[in-house]
Amino acid sequence: MSRPVAIVTGAGSGIGLAVASHLITKNYRVVIADLNPSTGTEAASSLGPDATFIQCDVSSYTAQARLFKQAYEWGGNRLDFFHANAGVDDRQLLYDGPEKEELDEEGLVKPLNTKSMQVNLEAVIQGLWLFKYYVRRSKEAGGGKGKFVATSSAAGLYFMTQNPQYTASKYGIVGFVRAAGPILVKEGITVNAICPAFIPTNLCPPQILALWPKEHITPLSTAMKAIDAFLGDDTMTGETVELSQENIYFRKCVDWANDSQRWVGEESQGIWDLGYANVPEKSGYGT
Ligand SMILES: NC(=O)c1ccc[n+]([C@@H]2O[C@H](COP(=O)([O-])OP(=O)(O)OC[C@H]3O[C@@H](n4cnc5c(N)ncnc54)[C@H](O)[C@@H]3O)[C@@H](O)[C@H]2O)c1
């Protein structure tokens, strides 16, 4: 029987590289996917023959679709694990002063840079879409069950005023895994997220690293505790796991405001299912 196969995005450094390395110790063959060809190649060669590098900008749907096809073929028509981990912080500050505001030729305000939404959220959603396709087609090669993990952030549970678009993208991941997790597990795909606190990586500007108190650092090993929890339980799904210092915390949805909201959340699902089942073209619903 063939060995399980994983893709980890943003695995050229930091959390992604550590997860890729950890998966190899768990018998996986791993595709290191990263935008940066030099760190990506170096990371893959440091991990030996069980890893390969595929260059990919996950913010391009076509590039990510190519990544999945190549990885599946490299894995012997098999894919078992996908960690949507690549991430960037905000590339333009929402609050920049009037001197930074620009108009286009038509006199319209130029859009805010939302690259962090494309990389951190849109690519994660498309990643699950692609992952599901290939997991369904992995049975003959010995697979057919899937583990999907996305890297959110503590900013996806709290917030970072310095990075509002980033914060929105990381909150988006939390909602996404909570919504999709309980459904996809029915076909053997678990969907979970990690929400790291401060882990010193290349993402962090060096001037911040220099100032950061050591007692508020979360080690990379804490991320592996969450990965192990996901690997070890085929029913664990829809979870958002906060990583802080040495500990992992399974974070729940906010409390119901009142009993009516609890009813809407817990007991109205049949009505929603019926309503959506009767809509022939979902895309036109509500328009
Ligand atoms: N380090 C932390 O404290 C921390 C905290 C919370 C969340 N996170 C999240 O963890 C994830 C990993 O970050 P990290 O801390 O390991 O940083 P990192 O900079 O070491 O790694 C991020 C990797 O993503 C790659 N990348 C960036 N844009 C990409 C794209 N469009 N396509 C493919 N690859 C791309 C980079 O080249 C880099 O190798 C990110 O999603 C980040 O938001 C990190």
mmCIF file of C-alpha atoms and ligand atoms in Angstrom:
data_model
loop_
_atom_site.group_PDB
_atom_site.id
_atom_site.type_symbol
_atom_site.label_atom_id
_atom_site.label_comp_id
_atom_site.label_asym_id
_atom_site.label_seq_id
_atom_site.Cartn_x
_atom_site.Cartn_y
_atom_site.Cartn_z
ATOM 1 C CA MET A 1 0.000 0.000 0.000
ATOM 2 C CA SER A 2 1.254 3.513 -0.818
ATOM 3 C CA ARG A 3 2.133 6.049 1.858
ATOM 4 C CA PRO A 4 -0.086 9.011 2.776
ATOM 5 C CA VAL A 5 0.588 12.272 0.982
ATOM 6 C CA ALA A 6 0.391 15.852 2.261
ATOM 7 C CA ILE A 7 0.585 19.346 0.829
ATOM 8 C CA VAL A 8 1.650 22.158 3.153
ATOM 9 C CA THR A 9 1.486 25.686 1.757
ATOM 10 C CA GLY A 10 3.895 28.330 2.977
ATOM 11 C CA ALA A 11 6.199 25.474 3.973
ATOM 12 C CA GLY A 12 9.360 27.244 2.851
ATOM 13 C CA SER A 13 9.774 28.500 6.422
ATOM 14 C CA GLY A 14 8.222 28.882 9.865
ATOM 15 C CA ILE A 15 5.124 26.950 10.922
ATOM 16 C CA GLY A 16 4.638 25.297 7.515
ATOM 17 C CA LEU A 17 8.169 23.915 7.425
ATOM 18 C CA ALA A 18 7.836 22.588 10.984
ATOM 19 C CA VAL A 19 4.521 20.872 10.139
ATOM 20 C CA ALA A 20 5.996 19.372 6.952
ATOM 21 C CA SER A 21 8.933 18.003 8.915
ATOM 22 C CA HIS A 22 6.578 16.612 11.576
ATOM 23 C CA LEU A 23 4.398 14.877 8.974
ATOM 24 C CA ILE A 24 7.445 13.099 7.556
ATOM 25 C CA THR A 25 8.061 11.599 11.003
ATOM 26 C CA LYS A 26 4.461 10.321 10.781
ATOM 27 C CA ASN A 27 5.180 8.414 7.546
ATOM 28 C CA TYR A 28 3.827 11.081 5.163
ATOM 29 C CA ARG A 29 5.372 12.133 1.875
ATOM 30 C CA VAL A 30 5.095 15.915 1.746
ATOM 31 C CA VAL A 31 4.811 18.571 -0.941
ATOM 32 C CA ILE A 32 6.379 21.833 0.166
ATOM 33 C CA ALA A 33 4.373 24.532 -1.603
ATOM 34 C CA ASP A 34 5.613 28.082 -1.414
ATOM 35 C CA LEU A 35 5.786 31.313 -3.373
ATOM 36 C CA ASN A 36 9.484 31.658 -2.630
ATOM 37 C CA PRO A 37 11.536 29.254 -4.789
ATOM 38 C CA SER A 38 14.794 29.588 -2.853
ATOM 39 C CA THR A 39 13.437 28.880 0.659
ATOM 40 C CA GLY A 40 11.051 26.284 -0.781
ATOM 41 C CA THR A 41 13.800 24.343 -2.560
ATOM 42 C CA GLU A 42 16.059 24.573 0.462
ATOM 43 C CA ALA A 43 13.283 23.385 2.791
ATOM 44 C CA ALA A 44 12.452 20.385 0.597
ATOM 45 C CA SER A 45 16.080 19.314 0.268
ATOM 46 C CA SER A 46 16.606 19.667 4.037
ATOM 47 C CA LEU A 47 13.750 17.170 4.525
ATOM 48 C CA GLY A 48 15.215 14.556 2.170
ATOM 49 C CA PRO A 49 13.594 12.233 -0.372
ATOM 50 C CA ASP A 50 10.148 12.213 1.298
ATOM 51 C CA ALA A 51 9.657 15.874 0.382
ATOM 52 C CA THR A 52 9.437 17.751 -2.883
ATOM 53 C CA PHE A 53 9.035 21.439 -3.667
ATOM 54 C CA ILE A 54 6.362 22.882 -5.935
ATOM 55 C CA GLN A 55 6.412 26.621 -6.445
ATOM 56 C CA CYS A 56 2.956 28.143 -6.116
ATOM 57 C CA ASP A 57 1.261 31.461 -5.501
ATOM 58 C CA VAL A 58 -1.851 30.287 -3.672
ATOM 59 C CA SER A 59 -3.623 33.580 -4.365
ATOM 60 C CA SER A 60 -3.962 32.417 -7.981
ATOM 61 C CA TYR A 61 -6.693 29.777 -8.279
ATOM 62 C CA THR A 62 -5.087 28.291 -11.382
ATOM 63 C CA ALA A 63 -1.697 28.031 -9.697
ATOM 64 C CA GLN A 64 -3.210 26.280 -6.683
ATOM 65 C CA ALA A 65 -5.245 23.926 -8.905
ATOM 66 C CA ARG A 66 -1.996 23.020 -10.732
ATOM 67 C CA LEU A 67 -0.284 22.440 -7.379
ATOM 68 C CA PHE A 68 -2.973 19.946 -6.342
ATOM 69 C CA LYS A 69 -2.850 18.080 -9.666
ATOM 70 C CA GLN A 70 0.953 17.803 -9.563
ATOM 71 C CA ALA A 71 0.993 16.801 -5.897
ATOM 72 C CA TYR A 72 -1.669 14.127 -6.429
ATOM 73 C CA GLU A 73 0.293 12.663 -9.330
ATOM 74 C CA TRP A 74 3.599 12.842 -7.392
ATOM 75 C CA GLY A 75 1.862 10.996 -4.542
ATOM 76 C CA GLY A 76 0.782 8.129 -6.813
ATOM 77 C CA ASN A 77 -2.793 9.413 -7.287
ATOM 78 C CA ARG A 78 -3.255 9.994 -3.601
ATOM 79 C CA LEU A 79 -3.763 12.970 -1.284
ATOM 80 C CA ASP A 80 -4.533 12.679 2.438
ATOM 81 C CA PHE A 81 -3.598 15.889 4.210
ATOM 82 C CA PHE A 82 -3.700 19.551 3.258
ATOM 83 C CA HIS A 83 -2.441 22.348 5.445
ATOM 84 C CA ALA A 84 -3.532 25.743 4.078
ATOM 85 C CA ASN A 85 -0.901 27.658 5.972
ATOM 86 C CA ALA A 86 0.563 30.317 3.640
ATOM 87 C CA GLY A 87 -0.125 33.774 4.959
ATOM 88 C CA VAL A 88 0.854 37.401 4.679
ATOM 89 C CA ASP A 89 0.195 40.450 6.793
ATOM 90 C CA ASP A 90 -1.481 43.584 5.427
ATOM 91 C CA ARG A 91 0.276 45.211 2.491
ATOM 92 C CA GLN A 92 -1.463 48.581 2.889
ATOM 93 C CA LEU A 93 -2.653 50.262 6.054
ATOM 94 C CA LEU A 94 -6.363 51.037 6.067
ATOM 95 C CA TYR A 95 -5.747 54.117 8.187
ATOM 96 C CA ASP A 96 -3.002 55.689 6.056
ATOM 97 C CA GLY A 97 -3.253 59.497 5.897
ATOM 98 C CA PRO A 98 -4.866 61.517 3.076
ATOM 99 C CA GLU A 99 -1.483 61.891 1.318
ATOM 100 C CA LYS A 100 -1.589 58.153 0.540
ATOM 101 C CA GLU A 101 -5.134 58.163 -0.883
ATOM 102 C CA GLU A 102 -5.198 58.021 -4.675
ATOM 103 C CA LEU A 103 -7.751 58.344 -7.430
ATOM 104 C CA ASP A 104 -7.811 56.453 -10.703
ATOM 105 C CA GLU A 105 -8.268 58.063 -14.144
ATOM 106 C CA GLU A 106 -12.044 58.158 -13.664
ATOM 107 C CA GLY A 107 -11.696 59.984 -10.357
ATOM 108 C CA LEU A 108 -12.705 56.918 -8.331
ATOM 109 C CA VAL A 109 -10.909 56.053 -5.108
ATOM 110 C CA LYS A 110 -8.368 53.300 -5.797
ATOM 111 C CA PRO A 111 -9.104 50.095 -3.863
ATOM 112 C CA LEU A 112 -7.367 49.143 -0.652
ATOM 113 C CA ASN A 113 -4.786 46.372 -1.051
ATOM 114 C CA THR A 114 -6.491 43.192 0.183
ATOM 115 C CA LYS A 115 -3.733 40.717 -0.690
ATOM 116 C CA SER A 116 -3.943 39.307 2.840
ATOM 117 C CA MET A 117 -7.595 38.351 2.196
ATOM 118 C CA GLN A 118 -6.660 36.610 -1.076
ATOM 119 C CA VAL A 119 -3.757 34.620 0.393
ATOM 120 C CA ASN A 120 -5.104 33.992 3.894
ATOM 121 C CA LEU A 121 -8.794 33.357 3.176
ATOM 122 C CA GLU A 122 -9.774 33.016 -0.503
ATOM 123 C CA ALA A 123 -6.939 30.519 -1.121
ATOM 124 C CA VAL A 124 -7.961 28.538 1.984
ATOM 125 C CA ILE A 125 -11.543 28.217 0.746
ATOM 126 C CA GLN A 126 -10.416 27.207 -2.755
ATOM 127 C CA GLY A 127 -7.899 24.875 -1.110
ATOM 128 C CA LEU A 128 -10.628 22.912 0.643
ATOM 129 C CA TRP A 129 -12.583 22.808 -2.607
ATOM 130 C CA LEU A 130 -9.577 21.305 -4.414
ATOM 131 C CA PHE A 131 -8.632 19.004 -1.533
ATOM 132 C CA LYS A 132 -12.105 17.431 -1.426
ATOM 133 C CA TYR A 133 -11.889 16.652 -5.147
ATOM 134 C CA TYR A 134 -8.578 14.780 -4.806
ATOM 135 C CA VAL A 135 -9.411 12.984 -1.541
ATOM 136 C CA ARG A 136 -12.490 11.557 -3.255
ATOM 137 C CA ARG A 137 -10.195 10.208 -5.960
ATOM 138 C CA SER A 138 -7.563 8.695 -3.633
ATOM 139 C CA LYS A 139 -9.348 5.481 -2.650
ATOM 140 C CA GLU A 140 -7.794 3.200 -5.249
ATOM 141 C CA ALA A 141 -4.294 4.166 -4.106
ATOM 142 C CA GLY A 142 -5.121 3.422 -0.451
ATOM 143 C CA GLY A 143 -6.395 6.839 0.688
ATOM 144 C CA GLY A 144 -9.892 8.293 0.655
ATOM 145 C CA LYS A 145 -9.939 10.005 4.049
ATOM 146 C CA GLY A 146 -8.720 13.557 4.433
ATOM 147 C CA LYS A 147 -7.345 15.916 7.038
ATOM 148 C CA PHE A 148 -7.673 19.624 6.215
ATOM 149 C CA VAL A 149 -6.008 22.159 8.494
ATOM 150 C CA ALA A 150 -5.942 25.925 8.013
ATOM 151 C CA THR A 151 -3.724 28.365 9.848
ATOM 152 C CA SER A 152 -5.838 31.121 11.320
ATOM 153 C CA SER A 153 -4.353 33.206 14.128
ATOM 154 C CA ALA A 154 -5.001 34.505 17.607
ATOM 155 C CA ALA A 155 -6.066 37.536 15.527
ATOM 156 C CA GLY A 156 -8.910 35.330 14.259
ATOM 157 C CA LEU A 157 -10.239 35.060 17.821
ATOM 158 C CA TYR A 158 -9.256 38.502 19.111
ATOM 159 C CA PHE A 159 -7.951 41.216 16.731
ATOM 160 C CA MET A 160 -4.922 43.238 15.613
ATOM 161 C CA THR A 161 -5.625 46.903 15.050
ATOM 162 C CA GLN A 162 -2.396 47.152 12.984
ATOM 163 C CA ASN A 163 -3.732 44.535 10.547
ATOM 164 C CA PRO A 164 -7.497 44.887 10.008
ATOM 165 C CA GLN A 165 -7.703 43.026 6.663
ATOM 166 C CA TYR A 166 -5.489 40.274 8.108
ATOM 167 C CA THR A 167 -7.790 40.093 11.143
ATOM 168 C CA ALA A 168 -10.830 39.757 8.858
ATOM 169 C CA SER A 169 -9.134 36.973 6.878
ATOM 170 C CA LYS A 170 -8.272 35.023 10.023
ATOM 171 C CA TYR A 171 -11.800 35.427 11.452
ATOM 172 C CA GLY A 172 -13.037 34.166 8.080
ATOM 173 C CA ILE A 173 -11.091 30.934 8.492
ATOM 174 C CA VAL A 174 -12.666 30.325 11.908
ATOM 175 C CA GLY A 175 -16.192 30.654 10.497
ATOM 176 C CA PHE A 176 -15.298 28.591 7.449
ATOM 177 C CA VAL A 177 -14.009 25.544 9.355
ATOM 178 C CA ARG A 178 -16.893 25.707 11.831
ATOM 179 C CA ALA A 179 -19.413 25.681 8.978
ATOM 180 C CA ALA A 180 -17.786 23.101 6.700
ATOM 181 C CA GLY A 181 -16.279 20.781 9.325
ATOM 182 C CA PRO A 182 -19.424 19.045 10.592
ATOM 183 C CA ILE A 183 -20.597 18.313 7.027
ATOM 184 C CA LEU A 184 -17.403 17.085 5.364
ATOM 185 C CA VAL A 185 -16.586 14.726 8.229
ATOM 186 C CA LYS A 186 -19.549 12.642 7.047
ATOM 187 C CA GLU A 187 -17.455 11.660 4.042
ATOM 188 C CA GLY A 188 -14.249 11.240 6.030
ATOM 189 C CA ILE A 189 -12.719 14.703 5.677
ATOM 190 C CA THR A 190 -12.000 16.564 8.907
ATOM 191 C CA VAL A 191 -11.700 20.356 8.736
ATOM 192 C CA ASN A 192 -9.946 22.247 11.524
ATOM 193 C CA ALA A 193 -7.950 25.404 12.188
ATOM 194 C CA ILE A 194 -5.060 26.430 14.377
ATOM 195 C CA CYS A 195 -4.936 29.906 15.894
ATOM 196 C CA PRO A 196 -1.321 30.570 16.894
ATOM 197 C CA ALA A 197 -0.302 33.276 19.319
ATOM 198 C CA PHE A 198 3.163 34.771 18.768
ATOM 199 C CA ILE A 199 5.603 32.282 17.226
ATOM 200 C CA PRO A 200 8.928 33.793 16.120
ATOM 201 C CA THR A 201 9.126 33.258 12.328
ATOM 202 C CA ASN A 202 10.054 35.217 9.216
ATOM 203 C CA LEU A 203 6.558 36.721 9.214
ATOM 204 C CA CYS A 204 7.465 38.849 12.173
ATOM 205 C CA PRO A 205 9.407 42.083 11.576
ATOM 206 C CA PRO A 206 12.861 41.785 13.264
ATOM 207 C CA GLN A 207 12.332 44.989 15.283
ATOM 208 C CA ILE A 208 9.266 43.382 16.935
ATOM 209 C CA LEU A 209 11.151 40.135 17.630
ATOM 210 C CA ALA A 210 13.845 42.121 19.385
ATOM 211 C CA LEU A 211 11.310 43.756 21.732
ATOM 212 C CA TRP A 212 9.073 40.737 22.397
ATOM 213 C CA PRO A 213 9.281 39.339 25.964
ATOM 214 C CA LYS A 214 10.401 35.696 25.980
ATOM 215 C CA GLU A 215 7.596 34.595 28.307
ATOM 216 C CA HIS A 216 5.031 35.514 25.628
ATOM 217 C CA ILE A 217 6.571 33.375 22.909
ATOM 218 C CA THR A 218 4.735 30.258 21.717
ATOM 219 C CA PRO A 219 7.111 27.528 20.515
ATOM 220 C CA LEU A 220 6.596 25.730 17.190
ATOM 221 C CA SER A 221 6.171 22.494 19.159
ATOM 222 C CA THR A 222 2.758 23.722 20.393
ATOM 223 C CA ALA A 223 1.486 23.686 16.794
ATOM 224 C CA MET A 224 2.478 20.007 16.570
ATOM 225 C CA LYS A 225 0.285 19.219 19.587
ATOM 226 C CA ALA A 226 -2.737 20.439 17.620
ATOM 227 C CA ILE A 227 -1.649 18.618 14.446
ATOM 228 C CA ASP A 228 -1.292 15.396 16.461
ATOM 229 C CA ALA A 229 -4.775 15.877 17.915
ATOM 230 C CA PHE A 230 -6.211 16.193 14.387
ATOM 231 C CA LEU A 231 -4.225 13.209 13.100
ATOM 232 C CA GLY A 232 -5.283 11.051 16.015
ATOM 233 C CA ASP A 233 -9.037 11.551 15.806
ATOM 234 C CA ASP A 234 -11.108 11.019 12.651
ATOM 235 C CA THR A 235 -14.163 12.575 14.307
ATOM 236 C CA MET A 236 -12.478 15.819 15.393
ATOM 237 C CA THR A 237 -13.790 18.461 12.988
ATOM 238 C CA GLY A 238 -14.891 22.099 12.898
ATOM 239 C CA GLU A 239 -12.452 22.887 15.699
ATOM 240 C CA THR A 240 -10.490 26.108 16.131
ATOM 241 C CA VAL A 241 -7.514 25.453 18.336
ATOM 242 C CA GLU A 242 -5.742 28.345 19.989
ATOM 243 C CA LEU A 243 -2.021 27.837 20.527
ATOM 244 C CA SER A 244 -0.470 29.760 23.381
ATOM 245 C CA GLN A 245 2.844 29.067 25.074
ATOM 246 C CA GLU A 246 2.952 25.271 25.641
ATOM 247 C CA ASN A 247 -0.820 24.785 25.502
ATOM 248 C CA ILE A 248 -3.615 24.147 23.040
ATOM 249 C CA TYR A 249 -7.168 25.334 23.692
ATOM 250 C CA PHE A 250 -10.255 24.137 21.835
ATOM 251 C CA ARG A 251 -12.217 27.368 21.362
ATOM 252 C CA LYS A 252 -15.977 27.290 21.061
ATOM 253 C CA CYS A 253 -18.402 29.616 19.318
ATOM 254 C CA VAL A 254 -19.649 32.601 21.335
ATOM 255 C CA ASP A 255 -22.469 31.832 23.788
ATOM 256 C CA TRP A 256 -26.061 31.988 22.515
ATOM 257 C CA ALA A 257 -27.504 35.427 23.313
ATOM 258 C CA ASN A 258 -30.833 33.885 24.348
ATOM 259 C CA ASP A 259 -32.883 30.724 23.948
ATOM 260 C CA SER A 260 -34.260 31.839 20.607
ATOM 261 C CA GLN A 261 -30.740 32.114 19.182
ATOM 262 C CA ARG A 262 -29.890 28.708 20.623
ATOM 263 C CA TRP A 263 -32.970 27.305 18.838
ATOM 264 C CA VAL A 264 -31.907 28.977 15.564
ATOM 265 C CA GLY A 265 -28.372 27.589 15.935
ATOM 266 C CA GLU A 266 -29.202 24.082 17.096
ATOM 267 C CA GLU A 267 -32.730 23.178 16.062
ATOM 268 C CA SER A 268 -33.555 25.016 12.849
ATOM 269 C CA GLN A 269 -31.128 23.077 10.642
ATOM 270 C CA GLY A 270 -33.869 20.942 9.079
ATOM 271 C CA ILE A 271 -35.710 24.050 7.903
ATOM 272 C CA TRP A 272 -32.549 25.523 6.369
ATOM 273 C CA ASP A 273 -31.701 22.217 4.666
ATOM 274 C CA LEU A 274 -35.199 22.027 3.201
ATOM 275 C CA GLY A 275 -35.060 25.636 2.036
ATOM 276 C CA TYR A 276 -31.727 25.253 0.286
ATOM 277 C CA ALA A 277 -32.583 21.837 -1.164
ATOM 278 C CA ASN A 278 -35.513 23.410 -3.004
ATOM 279 C CA VAL A 279 -33.483 26.129 -4.645
ATOM 280 C CA PRO A 280 -32.517 24.824 -8.087
ATOM 281 C CA GLU A 281 -29.746 27.331 -8.811
ATOM 282 C CA LYS A 282 -28.057 28.380 -5.552
ATOM 283 C CA SER A 283 -26.171 31.127 -7.314
ATOM 284 C CA GLY A 284 -29.405 32.946 -8.102
ATOM 285 C CA TYR A 285 -30.818 32.675 -4.587
ATOM 286 C CA GLY A 286 -31.638 35.985 -3.014
ATOM 287 C CA THR A 287 -31.054 38.026 -6.164
HETATM 288 N N1 LIG B 1 4.244 33.454 13.451
HETATM 289 C C1 LIG B 1 3.202 33.831 14.147
HETATM 290 O O1 LIG B 1 3.321 34.380 15.237
HETATM 291 C C2 LIG B 1 1.832 33.598 13.608
HETATM 292 C C3 LIG B 1 0.738 33.846 14.446
HETATM 293 C C4 LIG B 1 -0.535 33.632 13.975
HETATM 294 C C5 LIG B 1 -0.715 33.156 12.688
HETATM 295 N N2 LIG B 1 0.355 32.934 11.895
HETATM 296 C C6 LIG B 1 0.097 32.416 10.545
HETATM 297 O O2 LIG B 1 0.928 31.301 10.320
HETATM 298 C C7 LIG B 1 1.082 31.110 8.911
HETATM 299 C C8 LIG B 1 2.524 30.808 8.598
HETATM 300 O O3 LIG B 1 3.297 31.942 8.915
HETATM 301 P P1 LIG B 1 4.726 31.875 9.595
HETATM 302 O O4 LIG B 1 4.628 32.581 10.875
HETATM 303 O O5 LIG B 1 5.242 30.503 9.543
HETATM 304 O O6 LIG B 1 5.530 32.859 8.630
HETATM 305 P P2 LIG B 1 6.641 32.626 7.526
HETATM 306 O O7 LIG B 1 6.824 33.950 6.889
HETATM 307 O O8 LIG B 1 7.828 31.944 8.137
HETATM 308 O O9 LIG B 1 5.951 31.618 6.501
HETATM 309 C C9 LIG B 1 4.972 32.029 5.587
HETATM 310 C C10 LIG B 1 5.298 31.394 4.251
HETATM 311 O O10 LIG B 1 4.211 31.659 3.361
HETATM 312 C C11 LIG B 1 4.776 31.906 2.086
HETATM 313 N N3 LIG B 1 3.819 32.643 1.251
HETATM 314 C C12 LIG B 1 3.469 33.948 1.352
HETATM 315 N N4 LIG B 1 2.586 34.266 0.390
HETATM 316 C C13 LIG B 1 2.375 33.146 -0.332
HETATM 317 C C14 LIG B 1 1.580 32.843 -1.465
HETATM 318 N N5 LIG B 1 0.818 33.783 -2.058
HETATM 319 N N6 LIG B 1 1.600 31.574 -1.959
HETATM 320 C C15 LIG B 1 2.371 30.627 -1.377
HETATM 321 N N7 LIG B 1 3.170 30.860 -0.313
HETATM 322 C C16 LIG B 1 3.162 32.105 0.209
HETATM 323 C C17 LIG B 1 6.041 32.686 2.374
HETATM 324 O O11 LIG B 1 6.944 32.639 1.262
HETATM 325 C C18 LIG B 1 6.561 31.979 3.611
HETATM 326 O O12 LIG B 1 7.456 30.924 3.286
HETATM 327 C C19 LIG B 1 0.504 32.365 8.261
HETATM 328 O O13 LIG B 1 -0.785 32.088 7.756
HETATM 329 C C20 LIG B 1 0.426 33.351 9.409
HETATM 330 O O14 LIG B 1 -0.559 34.323 9.211
HETATM 331 C C21 LIG B 1 1.634 33.134 12.326
#
